[in-house]
PDB file of C-alpha atoms and ligand atoms in Angstrom:
ATOM      1  CA  UNK A   1     158.802 147.509 259.188  1.00  0.00           C
ATOM      2  CA  UNK A   2     155.327 146.155 259.525  1.00  0.00           C
ATOM      3  CA  UNK A   3     152.985 146.908 256.776  1.00  0.00           C
ATOM      4  CA  UNK A   4     149.581 148.594 256.925  1.00  0.00           C
ATOM      5  CA  UNK A   5     146.585 146.422 256.221  1.00  0.00           C
ATOM      6  CA  UNK A   6     144.200 147.429 253.560  1.00  0.00           C
ATOM      7  CA  UNK A   7     140.755 146.086 252.763  1.00  0.00           C
ATOM      8  CA  UNK A   8     139.770 147.523 249.358  1.00  0.00           C
ATOM      9  CA  UNK A   9     138.140 145.787 246.334  1.00  0.00           C
ATOM     10  CA  UNK A  10     136.363 148.466 244.304  1.00  0.00           C
ATOM     11  CA  UNK A  11     134.972 145.891 241.703  1.00  0.00           C
ATOM     12  CA  UNK A  12     133.447 143.632 244.407  1.00  0.00           C
ATOM     13  CA  UNK A  13     131.999 146.353 246.640  1.00  0.00           C
ATOM     14  CA  UNK A  14     130.583 148.100 243.533  1.00  0.00           C
ATOM     15  CA  UNK A  15     128.050 145.299 243.188  1.00  0.00           C
ATOM     16  CA  UNK A  16     126.087 147.211 245.845  1.00  0.00           C
ATOM     17  CA  UNK A  17     125.116 150.261 243.883  1.00  0.00           C
ATOM     18  CA  UNK A  18     122.302 152.491 242.941  1.00  0.00           C
ATOM     19  CA  UNK A  19     122.931 155.402 240.695  1.00  0.00           C
ATOM     20  CA  UNK A  20     120.926 158.624 241.619  1.00  0.00           C
ATOM     21  CA  UNK A  21     121.553 157.639 245.297  1.00  0.00           C
ATOM     22  CA  UNK A  22     124.256 159.505 247.147  1.00  0.00           C
ATOM     23  CA  UNK A  23     125.802 156.157 248.568  1.00  0.00           C
ATOM     24  CA  UNK A  24     126.811 154.770 245.257  1.00  0.00           C
ATOM     25  CA  UNK A  25     129.900 152.985 243.755  1.00  0.00           C
ATOM     26  CA  UNK A  26     131.114 156.300 242.265  1.00  0.00           C
ATOM     27  CA  UNK A  27     131.933 157.606 245.807  1.00  0.00           C
ATOM     28  CA  UNK A  28     135.358 155.919 245.504  1.00  0.00           C
ATOM     29  CA  UNK A  29     135.933 156.545 241.939  1.00  0.00           C
ATOM     30  CA  UNK A  30     138.659 159.254 242.368  1.00  0.00           C
ATOM     31  CA  UNK A  31     140.928 157.262 244.726  1.00  0.00           C
ATOM     32  CA  UNK A  32     143.182 156.077 241.900  1.00  0.00           C
ATOM     33  CA  UNK A  33     145.851 153.365 242.257  1.00  0.00           C
ATOM     34  CA  UNK A  34     146.657 153.020 245.953  1.00  0.00           C
ATOM     35  CA  UNK A  35     150.303 152.674 246.927  1.00  0.00           C
ATOM     36  CA  UNK A  36     149.224 151.662 250.424  1.00  0.00           C
ATOM     37  CA  UNK A  37     149.157 148.499 252.476  1.00  0.00           C
ATOM     38  CA  UNK A  38     149.124 144.823 252.224  1.00  0.00           C
ATOM     39  CA  UNK A  39     145.820 143.706 250.799  1.00  0.00           C
ATOM     40  CA  UNK A  40     143.406 141.894 253.094  1.00  0.00           C
ATOM     41  CA  UNK A  41     140.890 139.545 251.374  1.00  0.00           C
ATOM     42  CA  UNK A  42     137.179 139.994 252.082  1.00  0.00           C
ATOM     43  CA  UNK A  43     135.275 136.823 253.067  1.00  0.00           C
ATOM     44  CA  UNK A  44     131.762 136.263 254.211  1.00  0.00           C
ATOM     45  CA  UNK A  45     131.210 137.025 257.919  1.00  0.00           C
ATOM     46  CA  UNK A  46     129.764 133.971 259.660  1.00  0.00           C
ATOM     47  CA  UNK A  47     126.291 134.033 261.036  1.00  0.00           C
ATOM     48  CA  UNK A  48     127.937 133.690 264.473  1.00  0.00           C
ATOM     49  CA  UNK A  49     129.970 136.904 263.954  1.00  0.00           C
ATOM     50  CA  UNK A  50     126.867 138.882 262.591  1.00  0.00           C
ATOM     51  CA  UNK A  51     124.563 137.503 265.378  1.00  0.00           C
ATOM     52  CA  UNK A  52     126.940 138.804 268.014  1.00  0.00           C
ATOM     53  CA  UNK A  53     125.424 142.190 267.292  1.00  0.00           C
ATOM     54  CA  UNK A  54     122.331 141.599 265.104  1.00  0.00           C
ATOM     55  CA  UNK A  55     119.079 139.499 265.556  1.00  0.00           C
ATOM     56  CA  UNK A  56     118.304 136.487 263.506  1.00  0.00           C
ATOM     57  CA  UNK A  57     115.221 138.449 262.094  1.00  0.00           C
ATOM     58  CA  UNK A  58     117.457 141.257 260.751  1.00  0.00           C
ATOM     59  CA  UNK A  59     119.626 138.735 258.899  1.00  0.00           C
ATOM     60  CA  UNK A  60     116.612 137.190 257.491  1.00  0.00           C
ATOM     61  CA  UNK A  61     115.118 140.564 256.409  1.00  0.00           C
ATOM     62  CA  UNK A  62     118.204 141.575 254.694  1.00  0.00           C
ATOM     63  CA  UNK A  63     118.714 138.238 252.955  1.00  0.00           C
ATOM     64  CA  UNK A  64     115.138 137.849 251.818  1.00  0.00           C
ATOM     65  CA  UNK A  65     114.931 141.433 250.530  1.00  0.00           C
ATOM     66  CA  UNK A  66     118.066 140.650 248.321  1.00  0.00           C
ATOM     67  CA  UNK A  67     116.713 137.421 247.238  1.00  0.00           C
ATOM     68  CA  UNK A  68     113.555 139.054 246.069  1.00  0.00           C
ATOM     69  CA  UNK A  69     115.454 141.376 243.819  1.00  0.00           C
ATOM     70  CA  UNK A  70     116.167 144.233 246.239  1.00  0.00           C
ATOM     71  CA  UNK A  71     114.382 147.516 247.016  1.00  0.00           C
ATOM     72  CA  UNK A  72     114.244 149.825 249.955  1.00  0.00           C
ATOM     73  CA  UNK A  73     114.461 148.715 253.600  1.00  0.00           C
ATOM     74  CA  UNK A  74     113.650 152.206 254.831  1.00  0.00           C
ATOM     75  CA  UNK A  75     113.207 155.366 252.842  1.00  0.00           C
ATOM     76  CA  UNK A  76     116.952 155.959 252.671  1.00  0.00           C
ATOM     77  CA  UNK A  77     118.363 152.438 252.528  1.00  0.00           C
ATOM     78  CA  UNK A  78     118.441 150.255 249.301  1.00  0.00           C
ATOM     79  CA  UNK A  79     119.516 146.887 248.761  1.00  0.00           C
ATOM     80  CA  UNK A  80     120.046 145.171 245.478  1.00  0.00           C
ATOM     81  CA  UNK A  81     120.385 141.428 244.612  1.00  0.00           C
ATOM     82  CA  UNK A  82     124.055 141.210 245.748  1.00  0.00           C
ATOM     83  CA  UNK A  83     123.925 143.686 248.587  1.00  0.00           C
ATOM     84  CA  UNK A  84     123.706 140.956 251.377  1.00  0.00           C
ATOM     85  CA  UNK A  85     126.769 139.176 249.884  1.00  0.00           C
ATOM     86  CA  UNK A  86     128.749 142.478 249.696  1.00  0.00           C
ATOM     87  CA  UNK A  87     127.736 143.684 253.184  1.00  0.00           C
ATOM     88  CA  UNK A  88     128.459 140.310 254.732  1.00  0.00           C
ATOM     89  CA  UNK A  89     131.945 140.316 253.033  1.00  0.00           C
ATOM     90  CA  UNK A  90     132.618 143.817 254.328  1.00  0.00           C
ATOM     91  CA  UNK A  91     132.066 142.704 257.851  1.00  0.00           C
ATOM     92  CA  UNK A  92     134.056 139.525 257.418  1.00  0.00           C
ATOM     93  CA  UNK A  93     136.898 141.303 255.726  1.00  0.00           C
ATOM     94  CA  UNK A  94     137.045 143.944 258.459  1.00  0.00           C
ATOM     95  CA  UNK A  95     137.159 141.182 261.176  1.00  0.00           C
ATOM     96  CA  UNK A  96     140.231 139.591 259.521  1.00  0.00           C
ATOM     97  CA  UNK A  97     141.936 142.974 259.069  1.00  0.00           C
ATOM     98  CA  UNK A  98     141.440 143.655 262.802  1.00  0.00           C
ATOM     99  CA  UNK A  99     142.703 140.202 263.673  1.00  0.00           C
ATOM    100  CA  UNK A 100     145.781 140.914 261.536  1.00  0.00           C
ATOM    101  CA  UNK A 101     146.404 144.125 263.380  1.00  0.00           C
ATOM    102  CA  UNK A 102     145.814 142.399 266.722  1.00  0.00           C
ATOM    103  CA  UNK A 103     148.333 139.731 265.890  1.00  0.00           C
ATOM    104  CA  UNK A 104     150.909 142.184 264.703  1.00  0.00           C
ATOM    105  CA  UNK A 105     150.833 141.023 260.989  1.00  0.00           C
ATOM    106  CA  UNK A 106     149.856 144.666 260.161  1.00  0.00           C
ATOM    107  CA  UNK A 107     150.818 147.882 262.084  1.00  0.00           C
ATOM    108  CA  UNK A 108     147.320 149.370 261.624  1.00  0.00           C
ATOM    109  CA  UNK A 109     144.595 149.174 259.028  1.00  0.00           C
ATOM    110  CA  UNK A 110     142.146 150.925 256.696  1.00  0.00           C
ATOM    111  CA  UNK A 111     138.801 149.375 255.428  1.00  0.00           C
ATOM    112  CA  UNK A 112     137.317 151.006 252.322  1.00  0.00           C
ATOM    113  CA  UNK A 113     134.222 149.027 252.543  1.00  0.00           C
ATOM    114  CA  UNK A 114     130.572 149.732 251.356  1.00  0.00           C
ATOM    115  CA  UNK A 115     127.700 149.958 252.230  1.00  0.00           C
ATOM    116  CA  UNK A 116     128.436 151.955 255.520  1.00  0.00           C
ATOM    117  CA  UNK A 117     127.468 150.406 258.778  1.00  0.00           C
ATOM    118  CA  UNK A 118     127.181 152.679 261.804  1.00  0.00           C
ATOM    119  CA  UNK A 119     123.387 153.455 261.521  1.00  0.00           C
ATOM    120  CA  UNK A 120     122.396 149.755 261.468  1.00  0.00           C
ATOM    121  CA  UNK A 121     120.937 148.665 264.770  1.00  0.00           C
ATOM    122  CA  UNK A 122     120.615 145.228 266.084  1.00  0.00           C
ATOM    123  CA  UNK A 123     117.417 144.665 264.207  1.00  0.00           C
ATOM    124  CA  UNK A 124     117.005 147.378 261.564  1.00  0.00           C
ATOM    125  CA  UNK A 125     118.761 148.569 258.434  1.00  0.00           C
ATOM    126  CA  UNK A 126     118.678 152.302 258.162  1.00  0.00           C
ATOM    127  CA  UNK A 127     120.728 155.399 256.954  1.00  0.00           C
ATOM    128  CA  UNK A 128     122.280 153.460 253.909  1.00  0.00           C
ATOM    129  CA  UNK A 129     123.483 150.781 256.295  1.00  0.00           C
ATOM    130  CA  UNK A 130     122.577 147.064 256.303  1.00  0.00           C
ATOM    131  CA  UNK A 131     125.138 145.391 258.738  1.00  0.00           C
ATOM    132  CA  UNK A 132     127.074 147.357 261.388  1.00  0.00           C
ATOM    133  CA  UNK A 133     130.654 146.276 260.423  1.00  0.00           C
ATOM    134  CA  UNK A 134     132.384 148.141 263.091  1.00  0.00           C
ATOM    135  CA  UNK A 135     130.220 146.631 265.832  1.00  0.00           C
ATOM    136  CA  UNK A 136     130.746 143.199 264.378  1.00  0.00           C
ATOM    137  CA  UNK A 137     134.397 143.894 264.405  1.00  0.00           C
ATOM    138  CA  UNK A 138     134.361 145.087 268.165  1.00  0.00           C
ATOM    139  CA  UNK A 139     132.420 142.000 269.185  1.00  0.00           C
ATOM    140  CA  UNK A 140     135.009 139.768 267.335  1.00  0.00           C
ATOM    141  CA  UNK A 141     137.929 141.485 269.047  1.00  0.00           C
ATOM    142  CA  UNK A 142     136.358 140.765 272.307  1.00  0.00           C
ATOM    143  CA  UNK A 143     136.287 137.001 271.531  1.00  0.00           C
ATOM    144  CA  UNK A 144     140.009 137.253 270.906  1.00  0.00           C
ATOM    145  CA  UNK A 145     140.627 138.652 274.431  1.00  0.00           C
ATOM    146  CA  UNK A 146     140.558 142.406 273.881  1.00  0.00           C
ATOM    147  CA  UNK A 147     138.791 143.441 277.027  1.00  0.00           C
ATOM    148  CA  UNK A 148     138.429 147.124 276.183  1.00  0.00           C
ATOM    149  CA  UNK A 149     137.636 148.354 272.618  1.00  0.00           C
ATOM    150  CA  UNK A 150     137.061 152.212 271.832  1.00  0.00           C
ATOM    151  CA  UNK A 151     135.002 153.050 268.899  1.00  0.00           C
ATOM    152  CA  UNK A 152     135.534 156.661 267.824  1.00  0.00           C
ATOM    153  CA  UNK A 153     132.927 157.849 265.324  1.00  0.00           C
ATOM    154  CA  UNK A 154     133.718 161.144 263.523  1.00  0.00           C
ATOM    155  CA  UNK A 155     131.207 160.827 260.671  1.00  0.00           C
ATOM    156  CA  UNK A 156     129.170 163.918 260.620  1.00  0.00           C
ATOM    157  CA  UNK A 157     126.020 161.831 261.565  1.00  0.00           C
ATOM    158  CA  UNK A 158     125.505 160.158 264.845  1.00  0.00           C
ATOM    159  CA  UNK A 159     126.253 156.449 264.835  1.00  0.00           C
ATOM    160  CA  UNK A 160     122.885 155.571 266.447  1.00  0.00           C
ATOM    161  CA  UNK A 161     123.281 151.824 265.619  1.00  0.00           C
ATOM    162  CA  UNK A 162     126.631 151.390 267.094  1.00  0.00           C
ATOM    163  CA  UNK A 163     125.557 153.341 270.177  1.00  0.00           C
ATOM    164  CA  UNK A 164     122.524 151.199 270.536  1.00  0.00           C
ATOM    165  CA  UNK A 165     124.362 147.998 270.196  1.00  0.00           C
ATOM    166  CA  UNK A 166     126.770 148.708 272.961  1.00  0.00           C
ATOM    167  CA  UNK A 167     124.582 151.011 275.132  1.00  0.00           C
ATOM    168  CA  UNK A 168     124.701 148.652 278.136  1.00  0.00           C
ATOM    169  CA  UNK A 169     128.189 147.455 277.707  1.00  0.00           C
ATOM    170  CA  UNK A 170     131.144 148.627 279.623  1.00  0.00           C
ATOM    171  CA  UNK A 171     133.739 146.900 277.449  1.00  0.00           C
ATOM    172  CA  UNK A 172     133.037 149.025 274.421  1.00  0.00           C
ATOM    173  CA  UNK A 173     133.566 152.814 274.841  1.00  0.00           C
ATOM    174  CA  UNK A 174     131.554 154.544 272.015  1.00  0.00           C
ATOM    175  CA  UNK A 175     132.373 158.219 271.429  1.00  0.00           C
ATOM    176  CA  UNK A 176     130.962 160.227 268.618  1.00  0.00           C
ATOM    177  CA  UNK A 177     131.287 163.776 267.208  1.00  0.00           C
ATOM    178  CA  UNK A 178     128.495 164.915 264.929  1.00  0.00           C
ATOM    179  CA  UNK A 179     126.396 167.738 263.625  1.00  0.00           C
ATOM    180  CA  UNK A 180     123.514 168.126 266.090  1.00  0.00           C
ATOM    181  CA  UNK A 181     120.646 168.451 265.563  1.00  0.00           C
ATOM    182  CA  UNK A 182     120.822 166.530 262.374  1.00  0.00           C
ATOM    183  CA  UNK A 183     120.026 163.052 260.962  1.00  0.00           C
ATOM    184  CA  UNK A 184     119.247 160.609 262.711  1.00  0.00           C
ATOM    185  CA  UNK A 185     118.231 162.675 265.499  1.00  0.00           C
ATOM    186  CA  UNK A 186     119.971 160.712 268.243  1.00  0.00           C
ATOM    187  CA  UNK A 187     123.308 161.534 270.009  1.00  0.00           C
ATOM    188  CA  UNK A 188     122.374 164.111 272.487  1.00  0.00           C
ATOM    189  CA  UNK A 189     124.923 164.625 275.233  1.00  0.00           C
ATOM    190  CA  UNK A 190     122.403 163.195 277.775  1.00  0.00           C
ATOM    191  CA  UNK A 191     122.789 159.774 276.109  1.00  0.00           C
ATOM    192  CA  UNK A 192     125.660 158.303 278.204  1.00  0.00           C
ATOM    193  CA  UNK A 193     124.920 154.577 278.281  1.00  0.00           C
ATOM    194  CA  UNK A 194     122.748 152.528 280.599  1.00  0.00           C
ATOM    195  CA  UNK A 195     123.203 149.934 283.420  1.00  0.00           C
ATOM    196  CA  UNK A 196     126.814 148.879 283.505  1.00  0.00           C
ATOM    197  CA  UNK A 197     127.242 150.735 280.291  1.00  0.00           C
ATOM    198  CA  UNK A 198     126.539 154.115 281.923  1.00  0.00           C
ATOM    199  CA  UNK A 199     129.465 156.419 281.227  1.00  0.00           C
ATOM    200  CA  UNK A 200     130.599 154.356 278.211  1.00  0.00           C
ATOM    201  CA  UNK A 201     128.899 156.386 275.619  1.00  0.00           C
ATOM    202  CA  UNK A 202     129.985 159.877 274.983  1.00  0.00           C
ATOM    203  CA  UNK A 203     128.502 162.299 272.486  1.00  0.00           C
ATOM    204  CA  UNK A 204     129.870 165.652 271.335  1.00  0.00           C
ATOM    205  CA  UNK A 205     127.770 168.123 269.378  1.00  0.00           C
ATOM    206  CA  UNK A 206     128.963 170.304 266.599  1.00  0.00           C
ATOM    207  CA  UNK A 207     126.751 173.165 265.335  1.00  0.00           C
ATOM    208  CA  UNK A 208     126.004 173.619 261.723  1.00  0.00           C
ATOM    209  CA  UNK A 209     128.605 175.851 260.141  1.00  0.00           C
ATOM    210  CA  UNK A 210     131.371 174.868 262.530  1.00  0.00           C
ATOM    211  CA  UNK A 211     134.765 173.987 261.229  1.00  0.00           C
ATOM    212  CA  UNK A 212     138.234 172.538 262.062  1.00  0.00           C
ATOM    213  CA  UNK A 213     138.709 174.435 265.288  1.00  0.00           C
ATOM    214  CA  UNK A 214     135.467 173.285 266.855  1.00  0.00           C
ATOM    215  CA  UNK A 215     136.168 169.770 265.762  1.00  0.00           C
ATOM    216  CA  UNK A 216     139.649 169.468 267.008  1.00  0.00           C
ATOM    217  CA  UNK A 217     138.976 171.388 270.275  1.00  0.00           C
ATOM    218  CA  UNK A 218     136.092 168.893 270.952  1.00  0.00           C
ATOM    219  CA  UNK A 219     138.507 166.013 270.604  1.00  0.00           C
ATOM    220  CA  UNK A 220     141.287 167.637 272.598  1.00  0.00           C
ATOM    221  CA  UNK A 221     139.247 168.929 275.319  1.00  0.00           C
ATOM    222  CA  UNK A 222     136.368 166.491 275.736  1.00  0.00           C
ATOM    223  CA  UNK A 223     136.666 163.143 273.847  1.00  0.00           C
ATOM    224  CA  UNK A 224     140.343 162.262 273.926  1.00  0.00           C
ATOM    225  CA  UNK A 225     140.759 162.581 277.710  1.00  0.00           C
ATOM    226  CA  UNK A 226     138.018 159.961 278.187  1.00  0.00           C
ATOM    227  CA  UNK A 227     139.749 157.685 275.575  1.00  0.00           C
ATOM    228  CA  UNK A 228     142.992 157.989 277.516  1.00  0.00           C
ATOM    229  CA  UNK A 229     141.142 157.161 280.848  1.00  0.00           C
ATOM    230  CA  UNK A 230     139.576 154.003 279.265  1.00  0.00           C
ATOM    231  CA  UNK A 231     142.906 152.531 278.381  1.00  0.00           C
ATOM    232  CA  UNK A 232     141.642 150.650 275.167  1.00  0.00           C
ATOM    233  CA  UNK A 233     143.275 147.610 273.943  1.00  0.00           C
ATOM    234  CA  UNK A 234     142.223 148.402 270.345  1.00  0.00           C
ATOM    235  CA  UNK A 235     140.773 151.516 268.689  1.00  0.00           C
ATOM    236  CA  UNK A 236     138.276 151.301 265.852  1.00  0.00           C
ATOM    237  CA  UNK A 237     137.395 154.457 263.950  1.00  0.00           C
ATOM    238  CA  UNK A 238     134.087 155.073 262.056  1.00  0.00           C
ATOM    239  CA  UNK A 239     135.745 157.349 259.560  1.00  0.00           C
ATOM    240  CA  UNK A 240     133.149 159.285 257.753  1.00  0.00           C
ATOM    241  CA  UNK A 241     134.265 162.349 255.838  1.00  0.00           C
ATOM    242  CA  UNK A 242     130.828 163.811 255.146  1.00  0.00           C
ATOM    243  CA  UNK A 243     131.568 166.767 257.471  1.00  0.00           C
ATOM    244  CA  UNK A 244     133.722 168.108 254.746  1.00  0.00           C
ATOM    245  CA  UNK A 245     132.984 171.634 253.604  1.00  0.00           C
ATOM    246  CA  UNK A 246     132.397 170.353 250.050  1.00  0.00           C
ATOM    247  CA  UNK A 247     130.100 167.424 251.081  1.00  0.00           C
ATOM    248  CA  UNK A 248     126.474 167.755 250.118  1.00  0.00           C
ATOM    249  CA  UNK A 249     124.868 165.883 252.920  1.00  0.00           C
ATOM    250  CA  UNK A 250     125.567 168.001 255.997  1.00  0.00           C
ATOM    251  CA  UNK A 251     126.515 171.426 257.033  1.00  0.00           C
ATOM    252  CA  UNK A 252     129.973 171.330 258.726  1.00  0.00           C
ATOM    253  CA  UNK A 253     132.981 173.130 257.364  1.00  0.00           C
ATOM    254  CA  UNK A 254     135.771 170.613 258.027  1.00  0.00           C
ATOM    255  CA  UNK A 255     138.714 170.950 255.687  1.00  0.00           C
ATOM    256  CA  UNK A 256     140.857 168.052 254.314  1.00  0.00           C
ATOM    257  CA  UNK A 257     143.721 169.485 256.577  1.00  0.00           C
ATOM    258  CA  UNK A 258     141.427 169.365 259.541  1.00  0.00           C
ATOM    259  CA  UNK A 259     140.603 165.696 259.004  1.00  0.00           C
ATOM    260  CA  UNK A 260     144.310 164.995 258.658  1.00  0.00           C
ATOM    261  CA  UNK A 261     144.963 166.732 262.033  1.00  0.00           C
ATOM    262  CA  UNK A 262     142.264 164.471 263.676  1.00  0.00           C
ATOM    263  CA  UNK A 263     143.440 161.372 262.152  1.00  0.00           C
ATOM    264  CA  UNK A 264     146.956 162.127 263.291  1.00  0.00           C
ATOM    265  CA  UNK A 265     145.573 162.687 266.866  1.00  0.00           C
ATOM    266  CA  UNK A 266     143.895 159.378 266.913  1.00  0.00           C
ATOM    267  CA  UNK A 267     146.873 157.463 265.614  1.00  0.00           C
ATOM    268  CA  UNK A 268     149.176 159.142 268.089  1.00  0.00           C
ATOM    269  CA  UNK A 269     146.715 158.055 270.884  1.00  0.00           C
ATOM    270  CA  UNK A 270     146.750 154.525 269.648  1.00  0.00           C
ATOM    271  CA  UNK A 271     150.615 154.539 269.627  1.00  0.00           C
ATOM    272  CA  UNK A 272     150.643 155.605 273.286  1.00  0.00           C
ATOM    273  CA  UNK A 273     147.763 153.621 274.601  1.00  0.00           C
ATOM    274  CA  UNK A 274     147.596 150.241 272.619  1.00  0.00           C
ATOM    275  CA  UNK A 275     150.795 149.676 270.640  1.00  0.00           C
ATOM    276  CA  UNK A 276     149.396 151.501 267.599  1.00  0.00           C
ATOM    277  CA  UNK A 277     146.454 149.131 267.155  1.00  0.00           C
ATOM    278  CA  UNK A 278     143.980 151.183 265.190  1.00  0.00           C
ATOM    279  CA  UNK A 279     141.756 150.402 262.259  1.00  0.00           C
ATOM    280  CA  UNK A 280     139.889 153.073 260.260  1.00  0.00           C
ATOM    281  CA  UNK A 281     136.638 152.005 258.655  1.00  0.00           C
ATOM    282  CA  UNK A 282     135.042 154.042 255.982  1.00  0.00           C
ATOM    283  CA  UNK A 283     131.442 155.328 256.730  1.00  0.00           C
ATOM    284  CA  UNK A 284     130.088 158.386 254.977  1.00  0.00           C
ATOM    285  CA  UNK A 285     131.645 160.749 252.527  1.00  0.00           C
ATOM    286  CA  UNK A 286     129.647 161.739 249.381  1.00  0.00           C
ATOM    287  CA  UNK A 287     131.619 164.096 247.481  1.00  0.00           C
ATOM    288  CA  UNK A 288     134.192 161.877 245.564  1.00  0.00           C
ATOM    289  CA  UNK A 289     137.032 164.616 245.267  1.00  0.00           C
ATOM    290  CA  UNK A 290     136.883 165.573 248.965  1.00  0.00           C
ATOM    291  CA  UNK A 291     136.663 161.843 249.973  1.00  0.00           C
ATOM    292  CA  UNK A 292     139.683 160.821 247.813  1.00  0.00           C
ATOM    293  CA  UNK A 293     141.742 163.651 249.251  1.00  0.00           C
ATOM    294  CA  UNK A 294     140.717 162.842 252.952  1.00  0.00           C
ATOM    295  CA  UNK A 295     141.519 159.188 252.343  1.00  0.00           C
ATOM    296  CA  UNK A 296     144.817 159.936 250.780  1.00  0.00           C
ATOM    297  CA  UNK A 297     145.809 161.930 253.960  1.00  0.00           C
ATOM    298  CA  UNK A 298     144.472 159.195 256.226  1.00  0.00           C
ATOM    299  CA  UNK A 299     146.777 156.583 254.374  1.00  0.00           C
ATOM    300  CA  UNK A 300     149.703 159.005 254.668  1.00  0.00           C
ATOM    301  CA  UNK A 301     149.083 159.363 258.457  1.00  0.00           C
ATOM    302  CA  UNK A 302     148.677 155.554 258.956  1.00  0.00           C
ATOM    303  CA  UNK A 303     152.061 155.114 257.045  1.00  0.00           C
ATOM    304  CA  UNK A 304     153.814 157.610 259.187  1.00  0.00           C
ATOM    305  CA  UNK A 305     152.172 156.097 262.328  1.00  0.00           C
ATOM    306  CA  UNK A 306     153.514 152.674 261.540  1.00  0.00           C
ATOM    307  CA  UNK A 307     157.131 153.844 260.905  1.00  0.00           C
ATOM    308  CA  UNK A 308     157.447 155.677 264.258  1.00  0.00           C
TER     309      UNK A 308
HETATM  310 ZN1   ZN B 401     127.428 160.136 257.590  1.00  0.00          ZN
END
């Protein structure tokens, strides 16, 4: 049986930390010892890998801010002296995890990386995000001959950065479910892509207060049929669990069981469409107990998915 791949190094990723900020190292403190997966080493993403989705100016901004002792890159987004090293290693490790799944070394994968990435645009850090790891991974997969990558983003916030980066690209289908209206303000259903990318961005709104039924119905009726039509060669998931009822940063009422059902659905689709090639990438999730429970369910689902 092929193993699951796991990118997880709490001591290392904790070097990017700021207490009194919701995106802190304590988020993953309740995970405990993980009996899951074969470890994947993080390694620095190369400039070439980062520049496939970011500008040179953005790399310089992040690096120089860290060299100068850190601070805030926007009102929400901090960096500390080691943040560039940590974020770069998160992207590089994720690329290797994805290549491992592509090669069949791993059945599927989970990346427990920080800081998150989906709000980072080509030239701006924002929303706690410095580099857009999932976008870096999608671009890297394309260099290995994957002609169609689908990014499914179920974080409660719209992944404006990822959408932006692939907005005119028909080789990456970006689909997002998110609370709307809410931070960062983008992600209306009218945003569908541009040029040859028209039709390759798909946004689904969830009203404040909505729960599992609205979330799962949105996927079954609206998002997943498009995913099937697209026939992806690889599925990447921006897995944010900040829509959980206990999470302090948003207003959805998704339960741990609801997230498990959604994760199951995505893994089933990957099994049917692309030989199970799916990698879940941690984005948000700011209540440690709920995050640990949801990630535990995700690991169980990935294990079940790889033994089918
Ligand atoms: Zn979020």
